[in-house]
Amino acid sequence: MIEEFKKDLQTILEEFKGKLREIRSYKFALHWLENVMINAYGKKYELKSLASITQLDMMKYKVEPWDESILSDIERDIKKTNFGGSVIKEKRHLIVTFPPITEETKRELLKNLGQIKEEIRIKARKLRDDFLRELKEKKDKKEISEDIFYKTKEKTDKEIEEFNKKVEELFKEKEKEIIG
């Protein structure tokens, strides 16, 4: 029973990690760029499967397709995303430059980050409450002993405590990344 609870908590934690990856920071640029969908050869591909991507500095990347004939396709599809930066075509590669993150943008990102953290904690709290309600019903129906009820409740509280620590660590990491 507690194993299912742990698995559900892990799923929520993975969701949080996914949402953190989507928040733009300096590290975000590479993650975002790798996953831009490119129309080439009559299909859609992630950029990382069509080209090598090299970070030149904090905000600048070199995109070198393995097949030069699709350079224009890559350029077109990156520009179509309206990411706010620039794409410069050179002979055999592109230089993609991301705009700097302003103080105002940082404040907005930090605010969103806090909201996401709170939503995840609420989700975990709801999961815990539902689990404990189910556990109490089993105790009331005499399906589990009083002893097992309290031991499982204690384990649940420890799992939530660990979960909250992990969320806080990930939050602080991302906050540091955004601040720069």
Tab-separated table of C-alpha atoms in Angstrom:
chain	number	residue	atom	x	y	z
A	1	MET	CA	0.000	0.000	0.000
A	2	ILE	CA	2.756	2.432	0.952
A	3	GLU	CA	4.669	1.413	-2.201
A	4	GLU	CA	1.827	2.696	-4.380
A	5	PHE	CA	1.875	5.957	-2.422
A	6	LYS	CA	5.663	6.292	-2.940
A	7	LYS	CA	5.250	5.638	-6.664
A	8	ASP	CA	2.531	8.317	-6.925
A	9	LEU	CA	4.749	10.796	-5.038
A	10	GLN	CA	7.621	10.024	-7.427
A	11	THR	CA	5.290	10.712	-10.379
A	12	ILE	CA	4.431	14.118	-8.890
A	13	LEU	CA	8.155	14.826	-8.368
A	14	GLU	CA	8.897	13.954	-12.014
A	15	GLU	CA	6.091	16.294	-13.087
A	16	PHE	CA	7.736	19.057	-11.021
A	17	LYS	CA	11.125	18.382	-12.648
A	18	GLY	CA	9.485	18.560	-16.074
A	19	LYS	CA	7.877	21.900	-15.264
A	20	LEU	CA	11.196	23.249	-13.979
A	21	ARG	CA	12.898	22.316	-17.264
A	22	GLU	CA	10.311	24.390	-19.117
A	23	ILE	CA	11.104	27.554	-17.158
A	24	ARG	CA	13.502	29.681	-19.151
A	25	SER	CA	16.894	30.285	-17.654
A	26	TYR	CA	20.344	30.200	-19.163
A	27	LYS	CA	20.299	26.394	-19.125
A	28	PHE	CA	16.829	26.377	-20.665
A	29	ALA	CA	18.119	27.659	-23.989
A	30	LEU	CA	19.944	24.439	-24.868
A	31	HIS	CA	17.063	22.213	-23.733
A	32	TRP	CA	14.607	24.295	-25.734
A	33	LEU	CA	16.798	24.442	-28.835
A	34	GLU	CA	17.423	20.680	-28.885
A	35	ASN	CA	13.688	20.032	-28.894
A	36	VAL	CA	12.577	22.512	-31.586
A	37	MET	CA	10.604	20.531	-34.164
A	38	ILE	CA	12.038	20.794	-37.685
A	39	ASN	CA	10.198	19.907	-40.896
A	40	ALA	CA	12.753	18.052	-43.008
A	41	TYR	CA	12.586	15.158	-45.458
A	42	GLY	CA	8.786	15.374	-45.367
A	43	LYS	CA	8.563	14.676	-41.602
A	44	LYS	CA	9.029	16.446	-38.259
A	45	TYR	CA	12.193	15.822	-36.245
A	46	GLU	CA	13.663	17.259	-33.059
A	47	LEU	CA	16.627	19.479	-33.915
A	48	LYS	CA	18.988	17.324	-31.819
A	49	SER	CA	18.384	14.413	-34.197
A	50	LEU	CA	19.358	16.475	-37.266
A	51	ALA	CA	22.305	18.569	-36.092
A	52	SER	CA	25.066	18.980	-33.569
A	53	ILE	CA	24.499	21.858	-31.170
A	54	THR	CA	27.489	23.542	-29.549
A	55	GLN	CA	27.274	26.195	-26.860
A	56	LEU	CA	29.554	29.108	-27.760
A	57	ASP	CA	28.751	31.215	-24.682
A	58	MET	CA	25.885	31.673	-22.177
A	59	MET	CA	23.423	32.846	-24.814
A	60	LYS	CA	24.898	31.710	-28.144
A	61	TYR	CA	24.768	28.324	-29.875
A	62	LYS	CA	26.176	26.923	-33.087
A	63	VAL	CA	23.808	24.568	-34.931
A	64	GLU	CA	25.562	22.409	-37.515
A	65	PRO	CA	23.306	20.026	-39.462
A	66	TRP	CA	24.724	16.674	-40.477
A	67	ASP	CA	23.142	17.246	-43.884
A	68	GLU	CA	23.784	20.780	-45.195
A	69	SER	CA	20.772	20.573	-47.525
A	70	ILE	CA	18.401	21.078	-44.567
A	71	LEU	CA	20.153	24.170	-43.153
A	72	SER	CA	17.398	26.430	-44.535
A	73	ASP	CA	14.670	24.169	-43.053
A	74	ILE	CA	16.284	24.407	-39.636
A	75	GLU	CA	16.684	28.177	-39.911
A	76	ARG	CA	13.044	28.613	-40.980
A	77	ASP	CA	11.616	26.470	-38.185
A	78	ILE	CA	13.720	28.032	-35.422
A	79	LYS	CA	12.650	31.507	-36.595
A	80	LYS	CA	8.997	30.379	-36.703
A	81	THR	CA	9.038	29.792	-32.939
A	82	ASN	CA	9.364	33.552	-32.226
A	83	PHE	CA	11.752	32.837	-29.342
A	84	GLY	CA	12.887	36.470	-29.222
A	85	GLY	CA	16.495	35.892	-30.250
A	86	SER	CA	18.323	35.889	-33.559
A	87	VAL	CA	19.338	33.239	-36.079
A	88	ILE	CA	22.295	34.002	-38.338
A	89	LYS	CA	23.032	31.724	-41.273
A	90	GLU	CA	26.693	31.125	-42.022
A	91	LYS	CA	28.161	28.814	-44.689
A	92	ARG	CA	27.552	25.428	-43.074
A	93	HIS	CA	25.892	26.286	-39.773
A	94	LEU	CA	23.610	28.655	-37.879
A	95	ILE	CA	24.400	30.873	-34.934
A	96	VAL	CA	21.411	31.073	-32.587
A	97	THR	CA	21.533	33.847	-29.991
A	98	PHE	CA	19.068	34.069	-27.121
A	99	PRO	CA	18.064	37.404	-25.606
A	100	PRO	CA	19.399	38.148	-22.114
A	101	ILE	CA	17.054	37.652	-19.185
A	102	THR	CA	16.084	41.062	-17.749
A	103	GLU	CA	15.542	41.739	-14.031
A	104	GLU	CA	11.809	42.055	-14.675
A	105	THR	CA	11.774	38.694	-16.472
A	106	LYS	CA	13.742	37.133	-13.606
A	107	ARG	CA	11.164	38.414	-11.074
A	108	GLU	CA	8.338	36.991	-13.193
A	109	LEU	CA	10.130	33.645	-13.557
A	110	LEU	CA	10.739	33.445	-9.812
A	111	LYS	CA	7.066	34.223	-9.154
A	112	ASN	CA	6.003	31.437	-11.566
A	113	LEU	CA	8.525	29.097	-9.982
A	114	GLY	CA	6.989	29.718	-6.547
A	115	GLN	CA	3.497	29.065	-7.895
A	116	ILE	CA	4.585	25.796	-9.496
A	117	LYS	CA	6.237	24.691	-6.235
A	118	GLU	CA	3.045	25.433	-4.309
A	119	GLU	CA	0.856	23.580	-6.837
A	120	ILE	CA	3.093	20.512	-6.546
A	121	ARG	CA	2.989	20.623	-2.743
A	122	ILE	CA	-0.820	20.894	-2.821
A	123	LYS	CA	-0.966	17.903	-5.150
A	124	ALA	CA	1.243	15.891	-2.772
A	125	ARG	CA	-0.846	16.968	0.233
A	126	LYS	CA	-4.027	15.871	-1.531
A	127	LEU	CA	-2.418	12.523	-2.377
A	128	ARG	CA	-1.422	12.084	1.281
A	129	ASP	CA	-4.887	13.047	2.536
A	130	ASP	CA	-6.576	10.595	0.151
A	131	PHE	CA	-4.133	7.853	1.126
A	132	LEU	CA	-4.668	8.448	4.861
A	133	ARG	CA	-8.449	8.530	4.409
A	134	GLU	CA	-8.259	5.172	2.624
A	135	LEU	CA	-5.978	3.832	5.350
A	136	LYS	CA	-8.387	4.971	8.096
A	137	GLU	CA	-11.302	3.312	6.305
A	138	LYS	CA	-9.356	0.029	6.265
A	139	LYS	CA	-8.623	0.416	9.978
A	140	ASP	CA	-12.289	1.161	10.721
A	141	LYS	CA	-13.367	-1.914	8.730
A	142	LYS	CA	-10.778	-3.938	10.694
A	143	GLU	CA	-8.932	-4.803	7.453
A	144	ILE	CA	-5.705	-3.586	9.078
A	145	SER	CA	-4.695	-3.378	12.731
A	146	GLU	CA	-4.326	-0.187	14.727
A	147	ASP	CA	-0.583	-0.856	14.878
A	148	ILE	CA	-0.232	-1.145	11.089
A	149	PHE	CA	-2.347	1.996	10.680
A	150	TYR	CA	-0.028	4.098	12.855
A	151	LYS	CA	3.173	2.631	11.401
A	152	THR	CA	1.948	3.266	7.852
A	153	LYS	CA	0.821	6.780	8.797
A	154	GLU	CA	4.297	7.434	10.230
A	155	LYS	CA	5.943	6.142	7.011
A	156	THR	CA	3.606	8.341	4.985
A	157	ASP	CA	4.623	11.411	6.982
A	158	LYS	CA	8.318	10.563	6.454
A	159	GLU	CA	7.756	10.157	2.704
A	160	ILE	CA	6.007	13.548	2.528
A	161	GLU	CA	8.824	15.129	4.525
A	162	GLU	CA	11.421	13.667	2.097
A	163	PHE	CA	9.304	14.750	-0.871
A	164	ASN	CA	9.107	18.339	0.434
A	165	LYS	CA	12.896	18.395	0.973
A	166	LYS	CA	13.487	17.253	-2.618
A	167	VAL	CA	11.029	19.833	-3.953
A	168	GLU	CA	12.756	22.553	-1.940
A	169	GLU	CA	16.216	21.473	-3.181
A	170	LEU	CA	15.046	21.485	-6.808
A	171	PHE	CA	13.358	24.852	-6.243
A	172	LYS	CA	16.530	26.399	-4.756
A	173	GLU	CA	18.629	24.975	-7.621
A	174	LYS	CA	16.333	26.463	-10.238
A	175	GLU	CA	16.103	29.757	-8.343
A	176	LYS	CA	19.924	30.002	-8.338
A	177	GLU	CA	19.965	29.173	-12.058
A	178	ILE	CA	17.445	31.948	-12.835
A	179	ILE	CA	19.207	34.564	-10.702
A	180	GLY	CA	22.401	33.712	-12.566
